[in-house]
Amino acid sequence: MNVAGIFEEAGLEPREKQLVVAQMIAENIHDHNILLVAPPGWGKTLAVLAALKAAKKLPSLWLVRALTLGARVSEDAIKLGLRPLVLAGREKTCPFYRSVDDLAEYCRLHRAGCPHFRGLLELAPELGKMLITSYEDVSPGVCKYYIDLFVKADIVIQNYHRRRPATPEVTVIDEAHNLTTPQASRFSALSLEIALDAVKDRASYLYPELEKVVEELKLDDIATMEELFTIHQEMLTKTGKSPLTPLVKFLKALAGGGVAYREGGVIEVYHPPLLRRLPPTRRVFLSATIPKEVEKVFNSFTIRIPAKPRKAFIISDVTSKYGQETVWGFAKILAALRKHYRRNLVFSTERILRQLLHFIDFYEERLPSDWQGVAAYNIFGRFSEGVDIRADTVTVLGTPYLPPDVTPRYRKYFEGLGIGEPEIVIPVSATLQAVGRATRHPQDNPLILLADYRFRRFRLDALDVEEIEVKDVERRGYLPQS
Ligand code: SF4
């Protein structure tokens, strides 16, 4: 059946352009990956779902940044007569989430004896007969994490990082601009020190080598790491607790190709780009913001729907450039925003935000529904990935370059992806991704501020930029009020 027939059968009337795009995807998906760039609210989800159905590319896997976005995909799939299945990570599906350290490892060791997994096995023959579209549909007392082993679906929806189900026909990556933006995990130096003390108590012969790894931020000796894992597993098996957990996670991040960087009492580990870690299937990349310069990275048949650029302001008398940081200028911007606007969303690097904590009301945390003031997030932090926040303003403080120590080591990943200019691609992707956090819906219209003169260097197709200075932000009424 062609896509027109699929829409008709579902009683839906797509827009002409939506129908054309869906047909193009259905015809090309057999031979090419697809990149579809279209503004929020254009109808990308329905077009792609109809194309997958028409091309008989089912089951498919749909990766979303945050599960809240998965609900929309699930609803659209049902409209087209497809069976969706929303899967969540262990934090939402495993009853041991709060009581056990290193849950993934604990589960690996204990799954066979886990009463909730046994409950799932007992329920398995029934699951096929039940209408289950989400992990939330499964009764309590049963492991909801592994339901994909027993529930059949046409479209499996989950976040980027969860264990992926058996090989799908196509992997759809929603908000694909996230794939090229580096993401960092944070480890407090204190938690690593406490874990090292536990090593001293339990296996002092491993201590010198592990202390060196934490000191030099480099992992050369996998054998030491494996010995530590064995001790960690023994502790988890006995009590579900292991004081070694932060150290084990840190070593795993390094062993997975992470590049570590120390900033005060925090160590950040920058993970390899997600684009390197996708399943080996045909792919459909979706985005509202991928600029032309970054397009080639996706090596795809590209369909681009023109969008009206959003208005943005470059604040040209501030910078986060190393050695020339205008922290006081950033502080003045935050103070003025708090005075003139109710909800202000701010993204920057750990290095800058830590110097501005007095001007920030919420830092790297979930916001209450009635929040007001300044909420700030590490632009490369994994925490902000799942966050969509409606705000009156969204500000990027400083051009988001990777720390100088990290860039040369990170470059090899980008060269492997065919990105010759990580110095451009990373800040452009990170900036558009940050702005996208507050512009998910067509009706969102926050004031967009890019606070660094170096933003001038980039072609930000999605933004129509004008230059201003800090004093203009301070002047009430100079900037548009949301
Ligand atoms: S099998 Fe399921 S319920 Fe049991 S530990 Fe693993 S994720 Fe948790």
JSON list of C-alpha atoms in Angstrom, two decimals, residues 83-246:
[
{"chain": "A", "resi": 83, "resn": "ARG", "atom": "CA", "xyz": [1.26, -1.32, 17.68]},
{"chain": "A", "resi": 84, "resn": "PRO", "atom": "CA", "xyz": [3.63, 0.85, 19.75]},
{"chain": "A", "resi": 85, "resn": "LEU", "atom": "CA", "xyz": [5.53, -0.25, 22.82]},
{"chain": "A", "resi": 86, "resn": "VAL", "atom": "CA", "xyz": [7.10, 2.35, 25.13]},
{"chain": "A", "resi": 87, "resn": "LEU", "atom": "CA", "xyz": [10.07, 1.01, 27.10]},
{"chain": "A", "resi": 88, "resn": "ALA", "atom": "CA", "xyz": [11.73, 2.76, 30.03]},
{"chain": "A", "resi": 89, "resn": "GLY", "atom": "CA", "xyz": [15.04, 2.49, 31.85]},
{"chain": "A", "resi": 90, "resn": "ARG", "atom": "CA", "xyz": [15.49, 0.71, 35.16]},
{"chain": "A", "resi": 91, "resn": "GLU", "atom": "CA", "xyz": [14.93, 3.93, 37.13]},
{"chain": "A", "resi": 92, "resn": "LYS", "atom": "CA", "xyz": [11.25, 3.71, 36.12]},
{"chain": "A", "resi": 93, "resn": "THR", "atom": "CA", "xyz": [10.81, -0.04, 35.86]},
{"chain": "A", "resi": 94, "resn": "CYS", "atom": "CA", "xyz": [12.88, -1.78, 38.52]},
{"chain": "A", "resi": 95, "resn": "PRO", "atom": "CA", "xyz": [11.68, -1.90, 42.15]},
{"chain": "A", "resi": 96, "resn": "PHE", "atom": "CA", "xyz": [15.31, -2.10, 43.33]},
{"chain": "A", "resi": 97, "resn": "TYR", "atom": "CA", "xyz": [16.22, 1.27, 41.83]},
{"chain": "A", "resi": 98, "resn": "ARG", "atom": "CA", "xyz": [16.61, 3.09, 45.14]},
{"chain": "A", "resi": 99, "resn": "SER", "atom": "CA", "xyz": [17.89, 0.26, 47.31]},
{"chain": "A", "resi": 100, "resn": "VAL", "atom": "CA", "xyz": [20.77, -1.06, 45.20]},
{"chain": "A", "resi": 101, "resn": "ASP", "atom": "CA", "xyz": [24.06, 0.46, 43.99]},
{"chain": "A", "resi": 102, "resn": "ASP", "atom": "CA", "xyz": [25.02, -0.03, 40.32]},
{"chain": "A", "resi": 103, "resn": "LEU", "atom": "CA", "xyz": [21.66, -1.49, 39.37]},
{"chain": "A", "resi": 104, "resn": "ALA", "atom": "CA", "xyz": [22.67, -2.57, 35.86]},
{"chain": "A", "resi": 105, "resn": "GLU", "atom": "CA", "xyz": [25.44, -4.75, 37.26]},
{"chain": "A", "resi": 106, "resn": "TYR", "atom": "CA", "xyz": [23.27, -5.99, 40.13]},
{"chain": "A", "resi": 107, "resn": "CYS", "atom": "CA", "xyz": [20.56, -6.99, 37.65]},
{"chain": "A", "resi": 108, "resn": "ARG", "atom": "CA", "xyz": [23.08, -8.79, 35.44]},
{"chain": "A", "resi": 109, "resn": "LEU", "atom": "CA", "xyz": [24.21, -10.84, 38.44]},
{"chain": "A", "resi": 110, "resn": "HIS", "atom": "CA", "xyz": [20.76, -11.48, 39.92]},
{"chain": "A", "resi": 111, "resn": "ARG", "atom": "CA", "xyz": [18.28, -11.60, 37.06]},
{"chain": "A", "resi": 112, "resn": "ALA", "atom": "CA", "xyz": [17.87, -15.38, 37.09]},
{"chain": "A", "resi": 113, "resn": "GLY", "atom": "CA", "xyz": [16.93, -15.31, 40.78]},
{"chain": "A", "resi": 114, "resn": "CYS", "atom": "CA", "xyz": [14.98, -12.03, 40.72]},
{"chain": "A", "resi": 115, "resn": "PRO", "atom": "CA", "xyz": [11.36, -12.65, 41.89]},
{"chain": "A", "resi": 116, "resn": "HIS", "atom": "CA", "xyz": [10.09, -9.87, 39.59]},
{"chain": "A", "resi": 117, "resn": "PHE", "atom": "CA", "xyz": [11.80, -11.41, 36.57]},
{"chain": "A", "resi": 118, "resn": "ARG", "atom": "CA", "xyz": [10.33, -14.79, 37.50]},
{"chain": "A", "resi": 119, "resn": "GLY", "atom": "CA", "xyz": [6.93, -13.05, 37.72]},
{"chain": "A", "resi": 120, "resn": "LEU", "atom": "CA", "xyz": [7.47, -11.77, 34.19]},
{"chain": "A", "resi": 121, "resn": "LEU", "atom": "CA", "xyz": [8.35, -15.26, 32.93]},
{"chain": "A", "resi": 122, "resn": "GLU", "atom": "CA", "xyz": [5.16, -16.65, 34.47]},
{"chain": "A", "resi": 123, "resn": "LEU", "atom": "CA", "xyz": [3.11, -13.89, 32.85]},
{"chain": "A", "resi": 124, "resn": "ALA", "atom": "CA", "xyz": [4.83, -14.27, 29.46]},
{"chain": "A", "resi": 125, "resn": "PRO", "atom": "CA", "xyz": [2.21, -16.56, 27.81]},
{"chain": "A", "resi": 126, "resn": "GLU", "atom": "CA", "xyz": [-0.51, -14.03, 28.73]},
{"chain": "A", "resi": 127, "resn": "LEU", "atom": "CA", "xyz": [1.42, -10.97, 27.58]},
{"chain": "A", "resi": 128, "resn": "GLY", "atom": "CA", "xyz": [1.00, -11.85, 23.91]},
{"chain": "A", "resi": 129, "resn": "LYS", "atom": "CA", "xyz": [-2.80, -11.80, 24.32]},
{"chain": "A", "resi": 130, "resn": "MET", "atom": "CA", "xyz": [-2.96, -8.51, 26.25]},
{"chain": "A", "resi": 131, "resn": "LEU", "atom": "CA", "xyz": [-3.08, -5.02, 24.77]},
{"chain": "A", "resi": 132, "resn": "ILE", "atom": "CA", "xyz": [0.19, -3.59, 26.04]},
{"chain": "A", "resi": 133, "resn": "THR", "atom": "CA", "xyz": [1.54, -0.37, 24.57]},
{"chain": "A", "resi": 134, "resn": "SER", "atom": "CA", "xyz": [3.77, 0.74, 27.43]},
{"chain": "A", "resi": 135, "resn": "TYR", "atom": "CA", "xyz": [5.75, -0.56, 30.39]},
{"chain": "A", "resi": 136, "resn": "GLU", "atom": "CA", "xyz": [3.10, 1.22, 32.49]},
{"chain": "A", "resi": 137, "resn": "ASP", "atom": "CA", "xyz": [0.45, -1.28, 31.33]},
{"chain": "A", "resi": 138, "resn": "VAL", "atom": "CA", "xyz": [2.17, -4.21, 33.08]},
{"chain": "A", "resi": 139, "resn": "SER", "atom": "CA", "xyz": [0.91, -5.13, 36.55]},
{"chain": "A", "resi": 140, "resn": "PRO", "atom": "CA", "xyz": [2.99, -4.32, 39.65]},
{"chain": "A", "resi": 141, "resn": "GLY", "atom": "CA", "xyz": [5.19, -7.05, 41.11]},
{"chain": "A", "resi": 142, "resn": "VAL", "atom": "CA", "xyz": [6.48, -7.98, 37.65]},
{"chain": "A", "resi": 143, "resn": "CYS", "atom": "CA", "xyz": [9.76, -6.80, 36.06]},
{"chain": "A", "resi": 144, "resn": "LYS", "atom": "CA", "xyz": [8.74, -4.09, 33.58]},
{"chain": "A", "resi": 145, "resn": "TYR", "atom": "CA", "xyz": [12.25, -3.59, 32.24]},
{"chain": "A", "resi": 146, "resn": "TYR", "atom": "CA", "xyz": [12.40, -6.76, 30.15]},
{"chain": "A", "resi": 147, "resn": "ILE", "atom": "CA", "xyz": [8.85, -6.74, 28.71]},
{"chain": "A", "resi": 148, "resn": "ASP", "atom": "CA", "xyz": [10.22, -6.30, 25.19]},
{"chain": "A", "resi": 149, "resn": "LEU", "atom": "CA", "xyz": [11.34, -9.96, 25.36]},
{"chain": "A", "resi": 150, "resn": "PHE", "atom": "CA", "xyz": [7.68, -11.04, 25.35]},
{"chain": "A", "resi": 151, "resn": "VAL", "atom": "CA", "xyz": [5.52, -8.22, 23.94]},
{"chain": "A", "resi": 152, "resn": "LYS", "atom": "CA", "xyz": [5.37, -7.84, 20.17]},
{"chain": "A", "resi": 153, "resn": "ALA", "atom": "CA", "xyz": [5.23, -4.34, 18.68]},
{"chain": "A", "resi": 154, "resn": "ASP", "atom": "CA", "xyz": [5.57, -2.52, 15.36]},
{"chain": "A", "resi": 155, "resn": "ILE", "atom": "CA", "xyz": [7.24, 0.56, 16.84]},
{"chain": "A", "resi": 156, "resn": "VAL", "atom": "CA", "xyz": [9.41, 0.20, 19.95]},
{"chain": "A", "resi": 157, "resn": "ILE", "atom": "CA", "xyz": [9.95, 3.58, 21.61]},
{"chain": "A", "resi": 158, "resn": "GLN", "atom": "CA", "xyz": [12.69, 4.25, 24.18]},
{"chain": "A", "resi": 159, "resn": "ASN", "atom": "CA", "xyz": [15.39, 6.72, 25.09]},
{"chain": "A", "resi": 160, "resn": "TYR", "atom": "CA", "xyz": [18.81, 6.81, 23.42]},
{"chain": "A", "resi": 161, "resn": "HIS", "atom": "CA", "xyz": [20.66, 5.02, 26.21]},
{"chain": "A", "resi": 162, "resn": "ARG", "atom": "CA", "xyz": [18.47, 2.09, 27.21]},
{"chain": "A", "resi": 163, "resn": "ARG", "atom": "CA", "xyz": [19.43, -1.47, 26.25]},
{"chain": "A", "resi": 164, "resn": "ARG", "atom": "CA", "xyz": [18.08, -1.90, 22.73]},
{"chain": "A", "resi": 165, "resn": "PRO", "atom": "CA", "xyz": [15.76, -4.72, 21.67]},
{"chain": "A", "resi": 166, "resn": "ALA", "atom": "CA", "xyz": [16.65, -7.30, 19.00]},
{"chain": "A", "resi": 167, "resn": "THR", "atom": "CA", "xyz": [17.63, -5.90, 15.60]},
{"chain": "A", "resi": 168, "resn": "PRO", "atom": "CA", "xyz": [14.86, -3.72, 14.19]},
{"chain": "A", "resi": 169, "resn": "GLU", "atom": "CA", "xyz": [14.32, -3.03, 10.47]},
{"chain": "A", "resi": 170, "resn": "VAL", "atom": "CA", "xyz": [14.93, 0.70, 10.88]},
{"chain": "A", "resi": 171, "resn": "THR", "atom": "CA", "xyz": [16.15, 2.89, 13.73]},
{"chain": "A", "resi": 172, "resn": "VAL", "atom": "CA", "xyz": [14.51, 6.32, 13.87]},
{"chain": "A", "resi": 173, "resn": "ILE", "atom": "CA", "xyz": [16.45, 8.89, 15.88]},
{"chain": "A", "resi": 174, "resn": "ASP", "atom": "CA", "xyz": [14.32, 11.80, 17.05]},
{"chain": "A", "resi": 175, "resn": "GLU", "atom": "CA", "xyz": [16.12, 15.11, 17.63]},
{"chain": "A", "resi": 176, "resn": "ALA", "atom": "CA", "xyz": [19.14, 13.70, 15.85]},
{"chain": "A", "resi": 177, "resn": "HIS", "atom": "CA", "xyz": [21.21, 16.85, 16.44]},
{"chain": "A", "resi": 178, "resn": "ASN", "atom": "CA", "xyz": [21.87, 15.33, 19.90]},
{"chain": "A", "resi": 179, "resn": "LEU", "atom": "CA", "xyz": [23.97, 12.64, 18.26]},
{"chain": "A", "resi": 180, "resn": "THR", "atom": "CA", "xyz": [26.82, 15.00, 17.41]},
{"chain": "A", "resi": 181, "resn": "THR", "atom": "CA", "xyz": [26.89, 16.91, 20.70]},
{"chain": "A", "resi": 182, "resn": "PRO", "atom": "CA", "xyz": [29.34, 15.51, 23.24]},
{"chain": "A", "resi": 183, "resn": "GLN", "atom": "CA", "xyz": [27.90, 14.59, 26.60]},
{"chain": "A", "resi": 184, "resn": "ALA", "atom": "CA", "xyz": [29.72, 14.44, 29.88]},
{"chain": "A", "resi": 185, "resn": "SER", "atom": "CA", "xyz": [29.17, 12.52, 33.11]},
{"chain": "A", "resi": 186, "resn": "ARG", "atom": "CA", "xyz": [30.25, 14.24, 36.34]},
{"chain": "A", "resi": 187, "resn": "PHE", "atom": "CA", "xyz": [32.14, 12.51, 39.11]},
{"chain": "A", "resi": 188, "resn": "SER", "atom": "CA", "xyz": [32.86, 14.32, 42.36]},
{"chain": "A", "resi": 189, "resn": "ALA", "atom": "CA", "xyz": [36.50, 14.00, 43.35]},
{"chain": "A", "resi": 190, "resn": "LEU", "atom": "CA", "xyz": [35.29, 13.34, 46.91]},
{"chain": "A", "resi": 191, "resn": "SER", "atom": "CA", "xyz": [33.21, 10.29, 45.92]},
{"chain": "A", "resi": 192, "resn": "LEU", "atom": "CA", "xyz": [36.20, 8.87, 44.03]},
{"chain": "A", "resi": 193, "resn": "GLU", "atom": "CA", "xyz": [38.44, 9.47, 47.06]},
{"chain": "A", "resi": 194, "resn": "ILE", "atom": "CA", "xyz": [35.97, 7.61, 49.31]},
{"chain": "A", "resi": 195, "resn": "ALA", "atom": "CA", "xyz": [35.91, 4.72, 46.82]},
{"chain": "A", "resi": 196, "resn": "LEU", "atom": "CA", "xyz": [39.72, 4.68, 46.75]},
{"chain": "A", "resi": 197, "resn": "ASP", "atom": "CA", "xyz": [39.74, 4.46, 50.56]},
{"chain": "A", "resi": 198, "resn": "ALA", "atom": "CA", "xyz": [37.47, 1.41, 50.28]},
{"chain": "A", "resi": 199, "resn": "VAL", "atom": "CA", "xyz": [39.97, -0.10, 47.81]},
{"chain": "A", "resi": 200, "resn": "LYS", "atom": "CA", "xyz": [42.74, 0.48, 50.37]},
{"chain": "A", "resi": 201, "resn": "ASP", "atom": "CA", "xyz": [40.72, -1.47, 52.96]},
{"chain": "A", "resi": 202, "resn": "ARG", "atom": "CA", "xyz": [39.66, -4.34, 50.70]},
{"chain": "A", "resi": 203, "resn": "ALA", "atom": "CA", "xyz": [42.45, -4.80, 48.18]},
{"chain": "A", "resi": 204, "resn": "SER", "atom": "CA", "xyz": [45.37, -2.52, 49.00]},
{"chain": "A", "resi": 205, "resn": "TYR", "atom": "CA", "xyz": [47.51, -4.06, 46.21]},
{"chain": "A", "resi": 206, "resn": "LEU", "atom": "CA", "xyz": [45.17, -2.41, 43.64]},
{"chain": "A", "resi": 207, "resn": "TYR", "atom": "CA", "xyz": [45.34, 1.01, 45.28]},
{"chain": "A", "resi": 208, "resn": "PRO", "atom": "CA", "xyz": [48.52, 2.49, 43.70]},
{"chain": "A", "resi": 209, "resn": "GLU", "atom": "CA", "xyz": [47.39, 1.71, 40.14]},
{"chain": "A", "resi": 210, "resn": "LEU", "atom": "CA", "xyz": [43.84, 3.00, 40.69]},
{"chain": "A", "resi": 211, "resn": "GLU", "atom": "CA", "xyz": [45.04, 6.13, 42.46]},
{"chain": "A", "resi": 212, "resn": "LYS", "atom": "CA", "xyz": [47.22, 6.81, 39.41]},
{"chain": "A", "resi": 213, "resn": "VAL", "atom": "CA", "xyz": [44.21, 6.44, 37.08]},
{"chain": "A", "resi": 214, "resn": "VAL", "atom": "CA", "xyz": [42.22, 9.00, 39.09]},
{"chain": "A", "resi": 215, "resn": "GLU", "atom": "CA", "xyz": [45.24, 11.30, 39.28]},
{"chain": "A", "resi": 216, "resn": "GLU", "atom": "CA", "xyz": [46.21, 11.10, 35.60]},
{"chain": "A", "resi": 217, "resn": "LEU", "atom": "CA", "xyz": [42.67, 10.54, 34.22]},
{"chain": "A", "resi": 218, "resn": "LYS", "atom": "CA", "xyz": [43.97, 7.77, 31.96]},
{"chain": "A", "resi": 219, "resn": "LEU", "atom": "CA", "xyz": [43.25, 4.05, 32.02]},
{"chain": "A", "resi": 220, "resn": "ASP", "atom": "CA", "xyz": [46.15, 1.92, 30.76]},
{"chain": "A", "resi": 221, "resn": "ASP", "atom": "CA", "xyz": [45.74, -1.29, 32.71]},
{"chain": "A", "resi": 222, "resn": "ILE", "atom": "CA", "xyz": [42.46, -3.13, 32.04]},
{"chain": "A", "resi": 223, "resn": "ALA", "atom": "CA", "xyz": [43.56, -6.05, 34.28]},
{"chain": "A", "resi": 224, "resn": "THR", "atom": "CA", "xyz": [43.43, -3.85, 37.40]},
{"chain": "A", "resi": 225, "resn": "MET", "atom": "CA", "xyz": [39.97, -2.69, 36.41]},
{"chain": "A", "resi": 226, "resn": "GLU", "atom": "CA", "xyz": [38.79, -6.28, 35.98]},
{"chain": "A", "resi": 227, "resn": "GLU", "atom": "CA", "xyz": [40.08, -7.21, 39.43]},
{"chain": "A", "resi": 228, "resn": "LEU", "atom": "CA", "xyz": [38.23, -4.26, 40.91]},
{"chain": "A", "resi": 229, "resn": "PHE", "atom": "CA", "xyz": [35.02, -5.35, 39.13]},
{"chain": "A", "resi": 230, "resn": "THR", "atom": "CA", "xyz": [35.27, -8.79, 40.70]},
{"chain": "A", "resi": 231, "resn": "ILE", "atom": "CA", "xyz": [35.44, -7.27, 44.20]},
{"chain": "A", "resi": 232, "resn": "HIS", "atom": "CA", "xyz": [32.62, -4.86, 43.31]},
{"chain": "A", "resi": 233, "resn": "GLN", "atom": "CA", "xyz": [30.43, -7.76, 42.13]},
{"chain": "A", "resi": 234, "resn": "GLU", "atom": "CA", "xyz": [31.10, -9.72, 45.33]},
{"chain": "A", "resi": 235, "resn": "MET", "atom": "CA", "xyz": [29.97, -6.74, 47.41]},
{"chain": "A", "resi": 236, "resn": "LEU", "atom": "CA", "xyz": [26.84, -6.20, 45.29]},
{"chain": "A", "resi": 237, "resn": "THR", "atom": "CA", "xyz": [25.97, -9.89, 45.53]},
{"chain": "A", "resi": 238, "resn": "LYS", "atom": "CA", "xyz": [26.16, -9.87, 49.33]},
{"chain": "A", "resi": 239, "resn": "THR", "atom": "CA", "xyz": [24.26, -6.68, 50.17]},
{"chain": "A", "resi": 240, "resn": "GLY", "atom": "CA", "xyz": [23.31, -4.83, 46.99]},
{"chain": "A", "resi": 241, "resn": "LYS", "atom": "CA", "xyz": [25.69, -2.09, 48.12]},
{"chain": "A", "resi": 242, "resn": "SER", "atom": "CA", "xyz": [29.24, -1.31, 47.03]},
{"chain": "A", "resi": 243, "resn": "PRO", "atom": "CA", "xyz": [31.28, 1.75, 48.07]},
{"chain": "A", "resi": 244, "resn": "LEU", "atom": "CA", "xyz": [33.33, 1.13, 44.91]},
{"chain": "A", "resi": 245, "resn": "THR", "atom": "CA", "xyz": [30.41, 2.11, 42.64]},
{"chain": "A", "resi": 246, "resn": "PRO", "atom": "CA", "xyz": [31.58, 5.67, 41.69]}
]
